Short mmCIF file of C-alpha atoms in Angstrom, two decimals:
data_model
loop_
_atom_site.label_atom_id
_atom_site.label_comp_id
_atom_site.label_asym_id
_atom_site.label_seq_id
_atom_site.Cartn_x
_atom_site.Cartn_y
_atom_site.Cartn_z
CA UNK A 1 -2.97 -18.00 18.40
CA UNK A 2 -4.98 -18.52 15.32
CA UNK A 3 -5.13 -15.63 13.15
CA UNK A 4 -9.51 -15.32 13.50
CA UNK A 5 -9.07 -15.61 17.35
CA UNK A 6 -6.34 -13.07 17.35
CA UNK A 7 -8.86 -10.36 15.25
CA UNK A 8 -11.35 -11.18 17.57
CA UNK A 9 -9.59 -11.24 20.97
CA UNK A 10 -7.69 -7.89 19.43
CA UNK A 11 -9.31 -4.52 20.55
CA UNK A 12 -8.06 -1.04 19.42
CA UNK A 13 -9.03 1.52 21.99
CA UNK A 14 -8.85 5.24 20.63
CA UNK A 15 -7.63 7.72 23.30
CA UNK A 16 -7.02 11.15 22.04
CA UNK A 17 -8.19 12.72 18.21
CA UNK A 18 -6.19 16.22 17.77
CA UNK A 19 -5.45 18.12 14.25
CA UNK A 20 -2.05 18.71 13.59
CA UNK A 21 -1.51 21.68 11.75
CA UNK A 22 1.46 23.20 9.96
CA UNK A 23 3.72 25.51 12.03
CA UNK A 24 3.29 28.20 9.61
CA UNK A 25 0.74 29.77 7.86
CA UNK A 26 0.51 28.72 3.93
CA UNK A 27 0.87 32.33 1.91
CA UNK A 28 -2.05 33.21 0.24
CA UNK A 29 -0.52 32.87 -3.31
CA UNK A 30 -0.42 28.90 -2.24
CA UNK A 31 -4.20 28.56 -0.46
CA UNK A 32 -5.81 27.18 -4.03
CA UNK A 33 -4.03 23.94 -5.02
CA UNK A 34 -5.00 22.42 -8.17
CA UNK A 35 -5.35 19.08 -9.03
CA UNK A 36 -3.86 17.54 -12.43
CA UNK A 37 -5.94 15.74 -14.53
CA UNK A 38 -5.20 12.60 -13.21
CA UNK A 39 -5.87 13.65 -10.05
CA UNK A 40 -9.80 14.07 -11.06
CA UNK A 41 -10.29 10.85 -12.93
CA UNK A 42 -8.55 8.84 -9.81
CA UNK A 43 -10.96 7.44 -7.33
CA UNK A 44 -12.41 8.82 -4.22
CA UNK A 45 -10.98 5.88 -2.34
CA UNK A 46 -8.22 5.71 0.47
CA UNK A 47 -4.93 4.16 0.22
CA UNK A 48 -4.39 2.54 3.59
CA UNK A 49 -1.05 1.16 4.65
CA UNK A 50 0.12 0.26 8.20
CA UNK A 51 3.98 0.49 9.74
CA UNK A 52 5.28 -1.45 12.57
CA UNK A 53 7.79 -0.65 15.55
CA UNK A 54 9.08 -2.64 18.14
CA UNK A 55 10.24 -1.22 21.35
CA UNK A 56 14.58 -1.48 21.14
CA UNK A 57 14.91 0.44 24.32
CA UNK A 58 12.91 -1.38 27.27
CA UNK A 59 14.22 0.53 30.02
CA UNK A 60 11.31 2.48 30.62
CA UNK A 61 8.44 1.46 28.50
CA UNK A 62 5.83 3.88 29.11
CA UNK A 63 8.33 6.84 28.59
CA UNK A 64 9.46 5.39 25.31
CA UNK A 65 6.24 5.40 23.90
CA UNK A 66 4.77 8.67 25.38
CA UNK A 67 8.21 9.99 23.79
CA UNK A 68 7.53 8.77 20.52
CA UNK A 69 4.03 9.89 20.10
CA UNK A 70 4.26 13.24 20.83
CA UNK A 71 7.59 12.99 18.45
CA UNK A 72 5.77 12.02 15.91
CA UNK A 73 2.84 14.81 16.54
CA UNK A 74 5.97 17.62 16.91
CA UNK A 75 7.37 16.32 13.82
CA UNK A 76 4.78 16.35 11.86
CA UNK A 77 3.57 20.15 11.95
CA UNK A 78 7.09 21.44 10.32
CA UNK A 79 6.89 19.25 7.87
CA UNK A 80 3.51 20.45 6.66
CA UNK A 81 4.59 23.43 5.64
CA UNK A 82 6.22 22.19 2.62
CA UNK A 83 3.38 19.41 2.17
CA UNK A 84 0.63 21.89 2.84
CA UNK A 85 -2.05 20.34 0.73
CA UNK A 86 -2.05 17.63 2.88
CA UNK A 87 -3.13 19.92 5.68
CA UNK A 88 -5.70 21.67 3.45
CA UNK A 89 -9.54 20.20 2.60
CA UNK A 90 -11.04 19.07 -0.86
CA UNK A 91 -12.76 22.33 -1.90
CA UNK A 92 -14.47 20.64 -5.43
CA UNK A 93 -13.66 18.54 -8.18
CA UNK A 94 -10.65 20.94 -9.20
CA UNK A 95 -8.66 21.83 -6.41
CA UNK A 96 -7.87 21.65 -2.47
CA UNK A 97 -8.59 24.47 -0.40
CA UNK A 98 -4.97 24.85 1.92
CA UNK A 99 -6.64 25.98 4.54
CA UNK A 100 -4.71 24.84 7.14
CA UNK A 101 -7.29 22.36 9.09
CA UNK A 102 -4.85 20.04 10.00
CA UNK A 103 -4.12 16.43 9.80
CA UNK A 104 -6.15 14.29 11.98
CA UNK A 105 -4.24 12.49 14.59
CA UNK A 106 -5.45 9.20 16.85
CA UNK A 107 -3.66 8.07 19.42
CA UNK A 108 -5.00 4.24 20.34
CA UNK A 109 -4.18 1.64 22.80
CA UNK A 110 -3.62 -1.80 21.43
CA UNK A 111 -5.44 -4.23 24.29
CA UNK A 112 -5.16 -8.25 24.68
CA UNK A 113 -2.50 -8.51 21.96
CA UNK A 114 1.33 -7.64 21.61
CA UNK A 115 2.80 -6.64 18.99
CA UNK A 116 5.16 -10.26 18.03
CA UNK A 117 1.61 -11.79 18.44
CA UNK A 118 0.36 -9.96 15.74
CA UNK A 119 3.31 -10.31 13.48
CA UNK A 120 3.62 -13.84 13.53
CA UNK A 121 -0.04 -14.63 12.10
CA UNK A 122 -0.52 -11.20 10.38
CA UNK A 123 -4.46 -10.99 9.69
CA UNK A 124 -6.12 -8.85 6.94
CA UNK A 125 -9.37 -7.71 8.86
CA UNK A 126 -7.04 -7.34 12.39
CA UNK A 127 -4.83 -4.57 10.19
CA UNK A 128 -8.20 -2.77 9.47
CA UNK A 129 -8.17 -1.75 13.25
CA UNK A 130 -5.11 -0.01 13.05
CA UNK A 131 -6.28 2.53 10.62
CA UNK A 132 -7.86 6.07 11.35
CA UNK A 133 -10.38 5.91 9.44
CA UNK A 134 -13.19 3.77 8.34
CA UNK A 135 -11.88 2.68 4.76
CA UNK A 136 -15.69 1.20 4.13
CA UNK A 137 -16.92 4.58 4.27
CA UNK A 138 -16.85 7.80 2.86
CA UNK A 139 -16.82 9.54 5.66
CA UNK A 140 -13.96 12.49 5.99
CA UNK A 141 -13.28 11.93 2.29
CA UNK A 142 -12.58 15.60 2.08
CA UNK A 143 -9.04 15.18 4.18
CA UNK A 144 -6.38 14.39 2.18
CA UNK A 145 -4.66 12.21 5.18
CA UNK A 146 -5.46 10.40 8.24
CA UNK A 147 -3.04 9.04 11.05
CA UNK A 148 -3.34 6.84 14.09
CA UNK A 149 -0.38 5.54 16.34
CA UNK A 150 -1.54 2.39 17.92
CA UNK A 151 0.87 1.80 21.39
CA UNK A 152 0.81 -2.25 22.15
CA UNK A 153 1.38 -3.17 25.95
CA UNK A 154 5.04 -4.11 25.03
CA UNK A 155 5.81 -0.73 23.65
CA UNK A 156 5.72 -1.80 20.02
CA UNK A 157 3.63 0.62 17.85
CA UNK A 158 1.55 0.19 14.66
CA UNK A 159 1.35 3.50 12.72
CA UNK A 160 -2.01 3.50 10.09
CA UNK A 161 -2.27 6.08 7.76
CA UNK A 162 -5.16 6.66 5.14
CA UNK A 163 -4.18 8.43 1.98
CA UNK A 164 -6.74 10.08 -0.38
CA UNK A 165 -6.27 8.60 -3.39
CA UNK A 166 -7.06 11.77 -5.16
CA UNK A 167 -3.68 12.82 -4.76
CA UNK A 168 -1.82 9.99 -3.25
CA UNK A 169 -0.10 7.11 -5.21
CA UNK A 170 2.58 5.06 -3.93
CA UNK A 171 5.05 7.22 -5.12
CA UNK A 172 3.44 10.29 -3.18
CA UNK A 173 2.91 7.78 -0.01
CA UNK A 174 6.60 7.16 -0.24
CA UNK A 175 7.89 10.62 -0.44
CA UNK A 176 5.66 12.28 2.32
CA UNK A 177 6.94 8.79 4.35
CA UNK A 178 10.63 9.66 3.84
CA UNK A 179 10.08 13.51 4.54
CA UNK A 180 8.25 13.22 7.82
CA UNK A 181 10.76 10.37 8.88
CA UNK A 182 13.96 12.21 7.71
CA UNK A 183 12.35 15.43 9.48
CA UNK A 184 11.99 13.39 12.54
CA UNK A 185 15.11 11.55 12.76
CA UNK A 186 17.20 14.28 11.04
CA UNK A 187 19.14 11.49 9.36
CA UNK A 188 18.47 12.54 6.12
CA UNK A 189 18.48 15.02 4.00
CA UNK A 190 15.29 16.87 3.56
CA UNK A 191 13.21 15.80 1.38
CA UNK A 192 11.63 18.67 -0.75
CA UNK A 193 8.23 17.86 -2.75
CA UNK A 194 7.63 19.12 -6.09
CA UNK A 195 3.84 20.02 -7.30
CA UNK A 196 4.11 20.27 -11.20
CA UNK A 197 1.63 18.02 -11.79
CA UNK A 198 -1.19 20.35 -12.14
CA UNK A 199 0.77 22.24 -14.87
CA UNK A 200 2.02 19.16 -17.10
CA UNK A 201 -1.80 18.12 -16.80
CA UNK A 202 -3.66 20.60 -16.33
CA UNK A 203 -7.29 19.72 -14.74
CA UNK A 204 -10.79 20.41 -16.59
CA UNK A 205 -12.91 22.94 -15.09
CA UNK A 206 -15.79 20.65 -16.06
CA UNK A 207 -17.17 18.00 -14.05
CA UNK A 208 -15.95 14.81 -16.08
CA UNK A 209 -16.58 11.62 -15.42
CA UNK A 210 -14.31 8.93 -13.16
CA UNK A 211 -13.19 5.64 -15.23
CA UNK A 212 -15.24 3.17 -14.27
CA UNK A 213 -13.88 0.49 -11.67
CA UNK A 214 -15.76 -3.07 -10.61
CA UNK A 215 -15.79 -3.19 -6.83
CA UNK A 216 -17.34 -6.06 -5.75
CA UNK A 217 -16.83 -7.11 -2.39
CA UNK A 218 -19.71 -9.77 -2.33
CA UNK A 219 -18.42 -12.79 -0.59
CA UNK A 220 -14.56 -11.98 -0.72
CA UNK A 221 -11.32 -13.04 1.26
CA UNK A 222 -8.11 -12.11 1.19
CA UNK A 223 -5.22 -13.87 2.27
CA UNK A 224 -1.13 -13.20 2.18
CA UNK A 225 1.45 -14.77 0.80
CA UNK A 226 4.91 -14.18 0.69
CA UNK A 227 7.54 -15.17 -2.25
CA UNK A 228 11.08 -14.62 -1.09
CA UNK A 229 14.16 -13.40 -3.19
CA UNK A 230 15.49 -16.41 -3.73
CA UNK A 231 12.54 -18.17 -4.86
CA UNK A 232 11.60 -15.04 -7.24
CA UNK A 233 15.26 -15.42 -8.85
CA UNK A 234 13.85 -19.37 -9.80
CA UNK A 235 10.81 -17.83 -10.79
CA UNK A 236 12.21 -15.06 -13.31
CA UNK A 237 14.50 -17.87 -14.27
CA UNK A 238 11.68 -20.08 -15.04
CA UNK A 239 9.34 -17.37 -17.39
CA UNK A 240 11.89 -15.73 -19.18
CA UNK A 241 12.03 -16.24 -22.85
CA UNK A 242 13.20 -14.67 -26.01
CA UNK A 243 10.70 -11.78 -26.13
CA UNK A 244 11.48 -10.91 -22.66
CA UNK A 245 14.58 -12.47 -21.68
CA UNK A 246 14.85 -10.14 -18.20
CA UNK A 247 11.19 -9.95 -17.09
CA UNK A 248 10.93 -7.84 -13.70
CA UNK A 249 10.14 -9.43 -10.19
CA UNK A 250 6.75 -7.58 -10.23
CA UNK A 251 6.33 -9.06 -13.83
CA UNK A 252 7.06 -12.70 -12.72
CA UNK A 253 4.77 -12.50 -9.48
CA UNK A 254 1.63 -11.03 -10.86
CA UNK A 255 1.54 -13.12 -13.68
CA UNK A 256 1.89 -16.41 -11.50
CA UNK A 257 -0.70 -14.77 -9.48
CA UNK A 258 -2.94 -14.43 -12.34
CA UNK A 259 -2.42 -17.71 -13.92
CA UNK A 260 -3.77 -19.48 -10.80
CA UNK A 261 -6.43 -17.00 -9.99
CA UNK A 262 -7.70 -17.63 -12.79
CA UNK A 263 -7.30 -21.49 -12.78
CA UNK A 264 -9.23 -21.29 -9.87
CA UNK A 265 -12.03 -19.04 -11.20
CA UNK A 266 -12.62 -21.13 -14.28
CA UNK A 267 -12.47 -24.16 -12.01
CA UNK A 268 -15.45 -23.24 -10.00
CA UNK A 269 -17.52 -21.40 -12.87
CA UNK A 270 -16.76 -24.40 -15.44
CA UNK A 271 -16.83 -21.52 -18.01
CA UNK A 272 -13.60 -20.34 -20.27
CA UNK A 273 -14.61 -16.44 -19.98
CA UNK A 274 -11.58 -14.14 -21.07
CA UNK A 275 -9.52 -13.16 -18.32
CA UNK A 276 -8.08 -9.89 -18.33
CA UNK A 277 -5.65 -8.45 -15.84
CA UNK A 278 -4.50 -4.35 -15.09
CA UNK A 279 -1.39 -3.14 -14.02
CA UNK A 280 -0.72 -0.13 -12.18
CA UNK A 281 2.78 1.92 -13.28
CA UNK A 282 4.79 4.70 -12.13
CA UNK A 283 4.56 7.53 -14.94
CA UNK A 284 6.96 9.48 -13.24
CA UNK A 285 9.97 8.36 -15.06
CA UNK A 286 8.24 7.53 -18.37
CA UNK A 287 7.54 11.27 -19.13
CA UNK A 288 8.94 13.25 -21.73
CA UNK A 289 11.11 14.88 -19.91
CA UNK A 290 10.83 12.76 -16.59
CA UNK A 291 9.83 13.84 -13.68
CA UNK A 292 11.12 13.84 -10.01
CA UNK A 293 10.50 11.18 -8.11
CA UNK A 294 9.52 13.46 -5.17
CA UNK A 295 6.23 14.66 -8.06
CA UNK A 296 3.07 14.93 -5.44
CA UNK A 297 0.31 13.82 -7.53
CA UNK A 298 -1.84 10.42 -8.33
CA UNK A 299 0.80 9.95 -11.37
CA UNK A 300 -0.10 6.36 -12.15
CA UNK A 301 -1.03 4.60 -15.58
CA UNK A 302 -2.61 1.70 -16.33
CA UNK A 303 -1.89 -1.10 -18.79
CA UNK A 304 -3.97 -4.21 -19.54
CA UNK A 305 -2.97 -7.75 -20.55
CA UNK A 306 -5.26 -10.57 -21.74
CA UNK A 307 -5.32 -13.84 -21.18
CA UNK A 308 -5.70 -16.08 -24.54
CA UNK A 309 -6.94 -19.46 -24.80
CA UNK A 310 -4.63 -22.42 -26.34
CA UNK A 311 -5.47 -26.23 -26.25
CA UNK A 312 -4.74 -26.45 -22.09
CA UNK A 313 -7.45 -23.54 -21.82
CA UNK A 314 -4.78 -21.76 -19.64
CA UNK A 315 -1.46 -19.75 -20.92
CA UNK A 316 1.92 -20.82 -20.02
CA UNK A 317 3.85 -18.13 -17.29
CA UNK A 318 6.42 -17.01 -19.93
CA UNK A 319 3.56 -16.15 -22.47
CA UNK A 320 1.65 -13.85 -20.15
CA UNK A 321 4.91 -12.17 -18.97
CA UNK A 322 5.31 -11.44 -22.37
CA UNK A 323 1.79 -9.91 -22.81
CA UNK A 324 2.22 -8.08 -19.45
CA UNK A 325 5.58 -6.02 -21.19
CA UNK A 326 3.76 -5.55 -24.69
CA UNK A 327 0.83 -3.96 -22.77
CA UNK A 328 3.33 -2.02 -20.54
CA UNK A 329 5.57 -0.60 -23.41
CA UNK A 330 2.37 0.12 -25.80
CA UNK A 331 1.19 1.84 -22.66
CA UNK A 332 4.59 3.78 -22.28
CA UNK A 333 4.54 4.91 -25.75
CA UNK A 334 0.90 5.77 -26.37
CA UNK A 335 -0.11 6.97 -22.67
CA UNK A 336 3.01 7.87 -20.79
CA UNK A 337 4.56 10.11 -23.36
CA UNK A 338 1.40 11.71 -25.02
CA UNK A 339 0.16 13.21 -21.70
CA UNK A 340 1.80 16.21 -21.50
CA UNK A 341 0.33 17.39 -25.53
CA UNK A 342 -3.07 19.32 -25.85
CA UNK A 343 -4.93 16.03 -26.09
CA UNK A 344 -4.37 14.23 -22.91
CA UNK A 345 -7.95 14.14 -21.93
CA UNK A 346 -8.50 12.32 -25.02
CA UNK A 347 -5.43 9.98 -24.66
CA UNK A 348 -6.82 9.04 -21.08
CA UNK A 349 -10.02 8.38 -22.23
CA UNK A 350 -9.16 6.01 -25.06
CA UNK A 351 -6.80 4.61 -22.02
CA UNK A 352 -10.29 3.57 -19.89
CA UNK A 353 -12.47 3.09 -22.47
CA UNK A 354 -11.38 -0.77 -23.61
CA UNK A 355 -11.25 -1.12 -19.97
CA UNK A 356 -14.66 0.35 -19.16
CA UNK A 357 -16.31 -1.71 -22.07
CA UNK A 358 -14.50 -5.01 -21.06
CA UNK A 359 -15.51 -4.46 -17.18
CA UNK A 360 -18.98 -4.20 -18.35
CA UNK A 361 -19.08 -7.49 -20.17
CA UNK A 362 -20.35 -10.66 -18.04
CA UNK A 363 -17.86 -12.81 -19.85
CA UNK A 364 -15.07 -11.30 -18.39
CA UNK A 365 -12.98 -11.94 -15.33
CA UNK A 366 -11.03 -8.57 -14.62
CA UNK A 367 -8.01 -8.50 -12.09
CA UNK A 368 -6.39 -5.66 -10.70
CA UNK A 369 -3.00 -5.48 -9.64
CA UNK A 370 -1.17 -2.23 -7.92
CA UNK A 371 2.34 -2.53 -6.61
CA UNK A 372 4.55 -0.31 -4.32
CA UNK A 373 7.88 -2.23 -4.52
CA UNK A 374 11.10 -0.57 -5.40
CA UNK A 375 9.28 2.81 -3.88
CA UNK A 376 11.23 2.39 -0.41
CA UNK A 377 8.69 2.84 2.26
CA UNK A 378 10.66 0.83 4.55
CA UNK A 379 13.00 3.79 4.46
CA UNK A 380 10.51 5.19 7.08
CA UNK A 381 12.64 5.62 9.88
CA UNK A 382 11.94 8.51 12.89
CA UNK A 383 14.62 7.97 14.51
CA UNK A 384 13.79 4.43 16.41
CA UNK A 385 14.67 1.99 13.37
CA UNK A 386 13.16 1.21 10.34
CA UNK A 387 9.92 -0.70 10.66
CA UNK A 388 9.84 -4.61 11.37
CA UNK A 389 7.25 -4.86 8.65
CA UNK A 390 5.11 -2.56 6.56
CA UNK A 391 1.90 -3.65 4.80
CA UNK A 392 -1.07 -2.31 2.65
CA UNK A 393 -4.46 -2.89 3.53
CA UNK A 394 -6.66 -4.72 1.29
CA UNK A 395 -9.45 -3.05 0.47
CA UNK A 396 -11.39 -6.44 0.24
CA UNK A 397 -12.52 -5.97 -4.11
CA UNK A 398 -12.55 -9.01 -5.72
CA UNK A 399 -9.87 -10.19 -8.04
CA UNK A 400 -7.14 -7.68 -6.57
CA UNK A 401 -3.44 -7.92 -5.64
CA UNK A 402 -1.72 -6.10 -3.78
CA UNK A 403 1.66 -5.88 -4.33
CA UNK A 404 4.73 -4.39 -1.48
CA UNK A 405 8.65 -5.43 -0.96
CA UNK A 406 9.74 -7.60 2.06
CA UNK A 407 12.00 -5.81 4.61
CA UNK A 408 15.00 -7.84 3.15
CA UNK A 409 16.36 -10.14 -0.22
CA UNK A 410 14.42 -8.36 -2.76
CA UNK A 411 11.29 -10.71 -2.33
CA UNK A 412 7.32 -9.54 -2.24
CA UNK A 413 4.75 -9.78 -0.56
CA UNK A 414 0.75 -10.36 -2.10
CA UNK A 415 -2.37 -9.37 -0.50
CA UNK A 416 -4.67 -11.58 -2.69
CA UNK A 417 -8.20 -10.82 -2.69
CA UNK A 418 -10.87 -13.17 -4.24
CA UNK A 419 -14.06 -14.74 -3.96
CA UNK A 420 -14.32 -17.50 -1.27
CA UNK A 421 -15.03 -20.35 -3.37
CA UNK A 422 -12.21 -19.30 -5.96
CA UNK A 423 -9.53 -18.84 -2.99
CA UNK A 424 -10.32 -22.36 -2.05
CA UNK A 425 -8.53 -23.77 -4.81
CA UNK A 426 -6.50 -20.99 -5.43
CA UNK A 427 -4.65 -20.96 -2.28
CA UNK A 428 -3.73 -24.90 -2.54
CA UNK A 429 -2.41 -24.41 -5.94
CA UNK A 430 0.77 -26.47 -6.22
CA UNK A 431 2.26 -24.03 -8.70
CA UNK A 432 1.79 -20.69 -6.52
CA UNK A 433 3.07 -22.83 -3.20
CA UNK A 434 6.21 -23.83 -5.24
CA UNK A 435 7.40 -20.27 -5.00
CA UNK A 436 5.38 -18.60 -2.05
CA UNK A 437 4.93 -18.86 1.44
CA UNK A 438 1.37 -19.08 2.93
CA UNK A 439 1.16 -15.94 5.52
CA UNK A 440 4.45 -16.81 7.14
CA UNK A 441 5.58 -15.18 10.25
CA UNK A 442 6.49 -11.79 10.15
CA UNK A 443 9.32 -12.38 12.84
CA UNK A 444 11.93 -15.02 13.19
CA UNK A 445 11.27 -16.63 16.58
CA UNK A 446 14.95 -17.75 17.23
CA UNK A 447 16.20 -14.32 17.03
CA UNK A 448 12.78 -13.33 19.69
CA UNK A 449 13.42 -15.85 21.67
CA UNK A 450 17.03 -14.68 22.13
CA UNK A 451 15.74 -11.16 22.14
CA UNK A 452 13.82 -12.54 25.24
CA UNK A 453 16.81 -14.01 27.11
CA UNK A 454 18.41 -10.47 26.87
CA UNK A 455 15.38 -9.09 28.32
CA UNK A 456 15.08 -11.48 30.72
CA UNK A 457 18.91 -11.04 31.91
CA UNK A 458 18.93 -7.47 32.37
CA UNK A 459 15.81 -7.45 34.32
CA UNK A 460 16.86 -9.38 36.44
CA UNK A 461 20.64 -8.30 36.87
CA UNK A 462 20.00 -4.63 36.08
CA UNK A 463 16.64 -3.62 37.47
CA UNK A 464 15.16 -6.36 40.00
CA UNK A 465 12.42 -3.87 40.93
CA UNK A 466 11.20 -3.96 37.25
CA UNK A 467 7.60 -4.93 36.91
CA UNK A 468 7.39 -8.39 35.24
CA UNK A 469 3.89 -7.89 34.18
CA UNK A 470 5.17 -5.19 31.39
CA UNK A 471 6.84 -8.42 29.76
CA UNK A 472 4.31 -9.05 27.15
CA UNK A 473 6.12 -10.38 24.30
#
């Protein structure tokens, strides 16, 4: 099934909408949550991700996923109570109100597609469907979470859940993923949040003003692609050099990402504008002192690499790895380490303000690159099994990528959005297709279709009253 029939032929039926609420009242010393300052300069936009569950237990479908559900909803309202400001509502610019409204909850029915259809030809607009909110709008923007379990015929599930991004970064995603699920599977230990954010960097009382981002969505596409371990170890092999002689998988990936992109861009415009790239990082551990990695909090920098010009009017791999760690260490060392002194408004501001004035400039082609690998979301287990596959969402901005872990061998996986024209070249590029894997199959069909011959045995050896018509692999 081709991956624009299956978004169209795919229809996400919404059942039920409840609030989920904490099972205990938050004190009244905890009602007024503040945000930190980076908290207030992040943007009012939603950080979408989806997780995916087969059925293992096909003895009784429609108990299994009735079960799991309402597990899900039970396990959820304990573990507000230590991640109350999720529960709460966006009061102002300067804190959340922990109120104790609830997380909204969806429950939807997945119709004309199962859930191995959609994993092997995963589709970027199909995951949109899976989500509980509208990520094109700004509607509900004052929740600070959204969830919606989506039940396929076959049992399988796809769990969406929207993030505000005033408080949420991967790292945050991650650790309210591995509380809920330890909470819910009581395999783990509990996970136990800490809010110190707001006191390290402590928020202005006065409206200030966002850092600018370029959102264009005129005309984009995304598409996925997939670089395993083992092709990532030739890869690192292949850019290292004497400046850095380890570069990081994330390192290796974006740049090779960024050196077509923008092979492709120039291609089409005929022009040699600069191109510019931004990373996202994890601040967490590059504070002085660090801080847990269960901080709540949008505690992300931001470093920025250009893209200089030799004779071949494009850099070699190796060179913009090595820009990519001299932006990330001056970053470290001037950002990173400076926020938690008197002048951290003015430290972010110098931050944004080369990459305000180089957004602004026509002659410019800015990407954007965020990653969540090595922050374990496919830890999220409630007690059924880790997910088959987890994915972000693209929010469809031109010149993004999106960066997660594969389930296994250390490998990543790229949502790549761009404009149409420039993905035309971009996603034929010999050098990219040496080392990734056009939107491969999420699932290995061998091991389904011997998945299938199990199912197919015990139905009809161990329950020859079953009805076949549930059998919608």
């Amino acid at each position: 099934m081709g991956c624009n029939k299956l978004a169209t032929l795919m229809k996400v039926a919404r059942v039920t909408r409840d609030y989920i609420k904490p099972s205990s009242i938050t004190p009244p010393h905890l009602r007024n949550f503040k945000f930190s300052l980076l908290d207030q300069l992040a943007p009012s936009l939603y950080a979408p991700m989806v997780f995916f569950y087969p059925m293992q237990d096909i003895s009784n479908i429609k108990a299994a996923t009735s079960y799991r559900v309402n597990h899900l909803k039970r396990s959820l309202s304990p573990f507000l109570n230590r991640f109350y400001p999720f529960a709460g509502r966006i009061k102002d610019h300067v804190s959340i109100d922990c109120n104790d409204a609830g997380v909204e909850f969806f429950e939807a029915k997945v119709i004309n597609t199962c859930l191995n259809d959609f994993l092997r030809l995963p589709n970027a607009n199909a995951l949109k469907q899976f989500l509980p909110v509208d990520i094109e709008s700004n509607k509900s923007m004052d929740h600070l979470v959204h969830v919606q379990t989506n039940t396929f015929e076959c049992g399988g599930m796809a769990l969406g859940i929207c993030w505000s991004h005033k408080i949420t970064d991967g790292g945050t995603a991650s650790t309210f993923m591995k509380g809920w699920s330890s909470m819910a599977s009581g395999l783990g230990d509990e996970v136990v949040p800490e809010y110190v954010a707001s006191s390290l960097f402590p928020p202005m009382d006065s409206s200030i003003k966002q850092h600018a981002l370029k959102l264009d969505k005129d005309r984009t596409t995304t598409r996925r692609f997939v670089f395993d371990g083992s092709k990532i170890v030739k890869l690192k092999d292949k850019v290292a050099s004497k400046e850095v002689p380890k570069p990081t998988r994330v390192e290796a990936v974006s740049s090779l990402l960024w050196q077509c992109a923008t092979k492709a861009s120039r291609a089409n415009s005929g022009s040699q504008a600069l191109s510019v790239m931004s990373q996202s990082m994890n601040i967490r551990r590059r504070t002085l002192p660090p801080l847990p990695d269960t901080s709540i909090g949008n505690l992300v920098g931001y470093y920025i690499a250009k893209m200089e010009e030799n004779s071949d009017h494009i850099m070699h791999l190796e060179d913009l790895v090595t820009k990519q760690r001299q932006g990330k260490t001056e970053a470290i060392n001037n950002y990173a380490k400076k926020l938690q002194g008197n002048d951290a408004y003015v430290v972010i501001q110098e931050l944004f303000k080369e990459a305000g004035s180089l957004l602004r400039r026509d002659d410019v082609e800015f990407f954007k690159c965020l990653s969540t690998c090595g922050d374990g979301l496919y830890d999220a287990d409630f007690g059924w099994g880790k997910p088959a596959w987890q994915s972000l969402v693209s929010l469809g901005y031109k010149n993004t990528f999106a960066l997660s872990e594969t389930k296994e061998g250390g490998g990543i996986e790229a949502w790549v959005t761009l404009n149409e024209d420039d993905m035309a070249i971009f996603e034929h590029d010999l050098n990219l297709l040496q080392f990734a894997s056009s939107n491969p199959s999420v699932i290995e069909i061998q091991s389904e279709q011997e998945l299938l011959k199990q199912v197919e045995r015990r139905l009809i050896f161990d329950d020859p009253t079953y009805d076949f018509t549930l059998l919608t692999w």
